[in-house]
Amino acid sequence: MTNPSAATPGDAASGPVPPPASATELPPSVGAFHYTRYKPWTPPLEGDVEPGRHPVVIAGGGPVGMALALGLANHGVRCVILEADDTVCAGSRAACISRRSLEIMERLGVLKNFMAKGLPWSVGRSFYKTAEVFRFEMPTDAQQKLPPMINLEQYYAEHYLLEEIFRRNEQTPGLIDIRWGTELTALAQDDEGVTLDVRNAEGAYRLHGQWLAACDGGQSFVRKALGLALEGTGYEGRYVIIDIELHSGHPTERRAWFDPPWNPGSTVLMHRQPDDIWRIDYQLRPGQSTEEALQPPAVAEFVQRHLDAIGEGHLPWKTVWTSVYRAGAMTLDSYRHGRIVFAGNAAHAMPIFGVRGLNSGFDDADNLAWKLAFAAKGLSDAALLDSYSQERIAAFHVNAENAMRSTEFMSPPSRGFDLLREAALSLSEKHRGIAQLINPRQTQAVRYAGSPLSSEGEGEGNDLPAGPLPGEVMPEQPLAQGHLSDWIAPSFTLLVLRPDLAVLPAADVAQALQGALPFVVRRIASLGTEGADAHASPAVFDALGAQDGAVYLLRPDGHVAARWHRLPAGALQPALARAAVRQVQEMSA
């Protein structure tokens, strides 16, 4: 066994923290993954100032920052990424990618690599002491083209996002200008934009941007520079995170042991990752020292004891990464502050339970990218970015409510919660209803129920009997060839279901197609019908409330902006204007 890396304790605002990067040595290879060090680059300067003003500057080149950059690139908006490190992240960190995040990755052009390397899974098992007391299975059926979850180490996720950035830059040089080893040291803003002071190994300089997106993580420099703080609930429970290389044949599933005999009074979690890397999380008991738990002998003793208990102690293994995590659910009270917007861990912190951390960050990037692009290009009023803050804070509270329930079960905050958990666990083997209390409530797409961008369908008989409501994501459906998501572009999409029945007002559609907003029309017809983009079975139309036709207006992030049984003349322009925060007269110009 090799010694684990030293670890820096994380907190509720930052999550797992990797060891500081060496200035001269690359992080060691992990399985088949080999790190690359990227050189800093300084642009041409006039004095110590970069001329011009960038449309968008992104602080932080982690997965959320790179996803945002690719989302902006989908709309032709150039950006600069300032990344203080000079490699992708050290340590696997976030490891579970949800179906919703995979849908977002498809729009960014990286799904193929994510799926080729990631390990799909849908089953989780929970044990009390040594008895299995609960089993959950996330929905997986023929209508889905993507699994409910894959396991993929964060360094792979960042690597694939970075490869796509390189590919985009080959097609359009300078589209995404990523500046490695460049630290943000000061910032200021006015009505025109932001002024940023940065430094790298070559020196210091100043640059300007119309907008700054703070994606710089739990210890966000931008957040601290503005004097902002995350507010919410923090928990005392601490979890040690240990990644080991173990050649085990156990299937890819999530396992949780409550009060196991080999670690009484604690919880232990275990997940398989690519390259025979296994994630083990275990709860520190009150009074246990974090520093002592992370010492190599203590890590080695715990892992061997755990593997012995589950029947795999005879297999060779080695530690590849360690860290510690304290659960918390906290957020900024606004994600927009003038010309600065926040996303990912810079904006909020989530407990690890239910895998809402990175997945929430990808949702942030997906929501923000089209809105920031529209604002930067002058297609929308800057107030569109206020809807980003409103929607994503509402999503935080939905996610936090579920995550905190899981956290209070996984890491009881008081003796009372501890007694309730013990009672539930002891009864769960015989009483399956009680076992539902153990459900970790995995992340899923959130409806923006109160979104200011949504319009209710108007006109007599416009209530649909089924299908997604305004603010919801359009659910996946199988088509005669491919899937429904294949036809949802990163633009406004007018989805016409059964176009033989849902006849469109031609003048309104022509006006939208000729307008400044990116807008497409997709027609999904019954099998055997001509003149459509794709065909679907009656079951698909039933699921979407379109047995006799329906029309959905989808936002660039796939959420429903409006829906109609019959699209009335004159209704499309107001719905588009509302969803893009524009004046109707501008839309008609």
XYZ file of C-alpha atoms in Angstrom, residues 177-376:
200
model
C -9.384 31.930 -23.971
C -8.369 29.830 -20.954
C -5.505 31.365 -18.979
C -3.832 28.856 -16.693
C -1.877 29.741 -13.579
C -3.588 33.145 -13.482
C -4.816 34.388 -10.130
C -7.431 37.102 -9.683
C -6.117 39.625 -7.133
C -8.540 42.575 -7.256
C -11.751 43.631 -8.957
C -13.999 46.628 -9.419
C -17.187 47.228 -11.376
C -19.220 50.082 -12.810
C -22.215 50.427 -15.121
C -20.134 49.400 -18.145
C -18.493 46.274 -16.768
C -15.718 44.941 -14.561
C -12.025 45.720 -14.142
C -9.853 42.832 -12.970
C -6.279 42.691 -11.691
C -4.544 39.346 -12.216
C -1.107 37.850 -11.908
C 0.721 34.802 -13.196
C 4.312 33.569 -13.186
C 5.174 36.121 -15.879
C 3.830 39.159 -14.014
C 0.685 41.164 -13.282
C -1.737 42.970 -15.570
C -5.238 44.369 -15.764
C -8.129 43.384 -18.046
C -11.730 44.487 -18.597
C -14.958 42.587 -19.204
C -18.613 43.385 -19.733
C -19.568 40.633 -17.283
C -17.786 38.552 -14.653
C -19.022 35.038 -13.829
C -17.691 33.870 -10.471
C -17.204 30.102 -10.732
C -14.221 30.064 -8.399
C -15.428 27.495 -5.884
C -16.199 27.287 -2.211
C -13.375 29.617 -1.210
C -14.414 32.129 -3.881
C -12.119 35.158 -4.100
C -14.879 37.097 -5.883
C -17.391 36.395 -3.137
C -14.955 37.516 -0.450
C -13.891 40.591 -2.427
C -17.511 41.736 -2.498
C -17.908 41.079 1.218
C -20.541 38.398 0.649
C -21.110 35.252 2.692
C -23.041 32.026 2.303
C -25.935 31.728 4.731
C -27.815 28.603 5.777
C -27.362 25.472 7.826
C -24.068 23.810 8.689
C -23.762 20.426 10.379
C -21.169 19.199 12.825
C -20.924 15.792 11.156
C -17.607 15.249 9.368
C -16.863 12.653 6.699
C -13.456 11.357 5.704
C -13.254 10.692 1.964
C -10.809 8.037 0.800
C -10.257 6.986 -2.803
C -8.475 3.668 -3.229
C -7.381 1.615 -6.197
C -8.933 -1.813 -5.693
C -9.366 -4.558 -8.289
C -12.806 -5.687 -7.157
C -15.481 -7.302 -9.283
C -18.370 -5.880 -7.239
C -21.012 -4.190 -9.439
C -21.399 -0.442 -9.723
C -23.947 0.470 -7.060
C -24.139 2.762 -4.081
C -23.717 0.968 -0.731
C -24.282 2.481 2.712
C -23.639 0.815 6.080
C -25.243 2.317 9.193
C -23.654 1.488 12.537
C -21.528 -1.345 11.084
C -19.746 -3.562 13.644
C -16.357 -2.593 12.183
C -17.088 1.123 12.686
C -19.850 1.363 15.333
C -21.817 4.572 15.676
C -20.831 5.721 12.214
C -21.949 5.558 8.574
C -19.825 4.204 5.731
C -20.524 4.756 2.011
C -18.845 3.061 -0.955
C -18.970 3.769 -4.702
C -17.147 2.334 -7.695
C -15.454 4.711 -10.138
C -13.620 4.138 -13.443
C -10.110 2.624 -13.473
C -10.824 0.428 -10.425
C -10.974 3.473 -8.155
C -13.362 3.097 -5.212
C -14.705 5.977 -3.142
C -15.115 5.284 0.580
C -16.724 7.928 2.815
C -17.027 7.376 6.533
C -18.428 9.517 9.299
C -16.143 10.638 12.094
C -17.639 10.131 15.539
C -17.838 13.060 17.978
C -14.446 13.643 19.522
C -12.491 11.956 16.736
C -9.661 14.137 15.471
C -9.783 15.046 11.785
C -6.019 15.362 11.611
C -5.461 11.966 13.204
C -8.052 10.291 10.966
C -6.203 11.526 7.877
C -2.824 10.208 8.967
C -1.637 7.417 6.603
C -1.604 4.697 9.303
C -5.152 5.572 10.389
C -6.387 5.586 6.786
C -4.709 2.252 6.067
C -6.111 0.671 9.233
C -9.671 1.834 8.527
C -9.682 0.762 4.881
C -8.281 -2.672 5.636
C -10.813 -3.169 8.430
C -13.647 -2.166 6.119
C -12.476 -4.402 3.265
C -12.045 -7.325 5.657
C -15.624 -6.836 6.849
C -17.125 -6.886 3.339
C -15.075 -9.892 2.245
C -12.513 -8.105 0.071
C -9.659 -7.756 2.529
C -7.571 -10.254 0.580
C -7.438 -8.001 -2.480
C -4.461 -5.658 -3.005
C -5.235 -1.967 -2.772
C -3.581 1.419 -2.453
C -4.764 4.863 -1.413
C -4.816 7.528 -4.109
C -6.557 10.501 -2.435
C -7.975 11.601 0.910
C -9.938 14.572 2.154
C -12.544 15.492 4.746
C -15.981 17.047 4.321
C -18.425 18.825 6.607
C -22.047 18.873 5.458
C -23.926 22.104 4.992
C -26.656 23.731 2.899
C -25.875 27.406 2.349
C -26.421 30.019 -0.339
C -25.922 33.637 -1.271
C -29.107 35.668 -1.037
C -28.616 36.778 -4.649
C -26.544 35.307 -7.477
C -26.334 38.628 -9.322
C -24.500 41.659 -7.985
C -24.401 44.303 -10.691
C -22.118 43.064 -13.446
C -21.076 39.992 -11.454
C -22.954 36.677 -11.348
C -22.169 33.623 -9.216
C -22.442 29.923 -10.052
C -21.496 26.569 -8.528
C -19.845 26.411 -5.118
C -19.126 30.130 -5.283
C -22.899 30.642 -5.049
C -23.993 27.792 -2.795
C -22.937 24.713 -0.842
C -24.737 21.381 -0.796
C -24.311 18.271 1.341
C -22.812 15.331 -0.541
C -25.901 13.168 0.034
C -28.053 12.872 -3.082
C -25.130 14.107 -5.262
C -26.422 17.665 -5.639
C -23.093 19.511 -5.531
C -21.565 19.395 -9.014
C -24.922 18.544 -10.574
C -26.369 21.781 -9.166
C -23.338 23.580 -10.579
C -23.984 22.172 -14.044
C -27.614 23.306 -13.746
C -26.362 26.778 -12.815
C -24.132 26.884 -15.892
C -26.932 25.652 -18.145
C -29.376 28.261 -16.842
C -26.828 31.072 -16.899
C -25.142 30.447 -20.268
C -27.987 31.447 -22.580
C -29.073 34.355 -20.396
C -25.546 35.756 -20.108
C -25.058 35.260 -23.853
C -28.297 37.117 -24.639
C -27.313 39.977 -22.312
C -23.777 40.175 -23.725
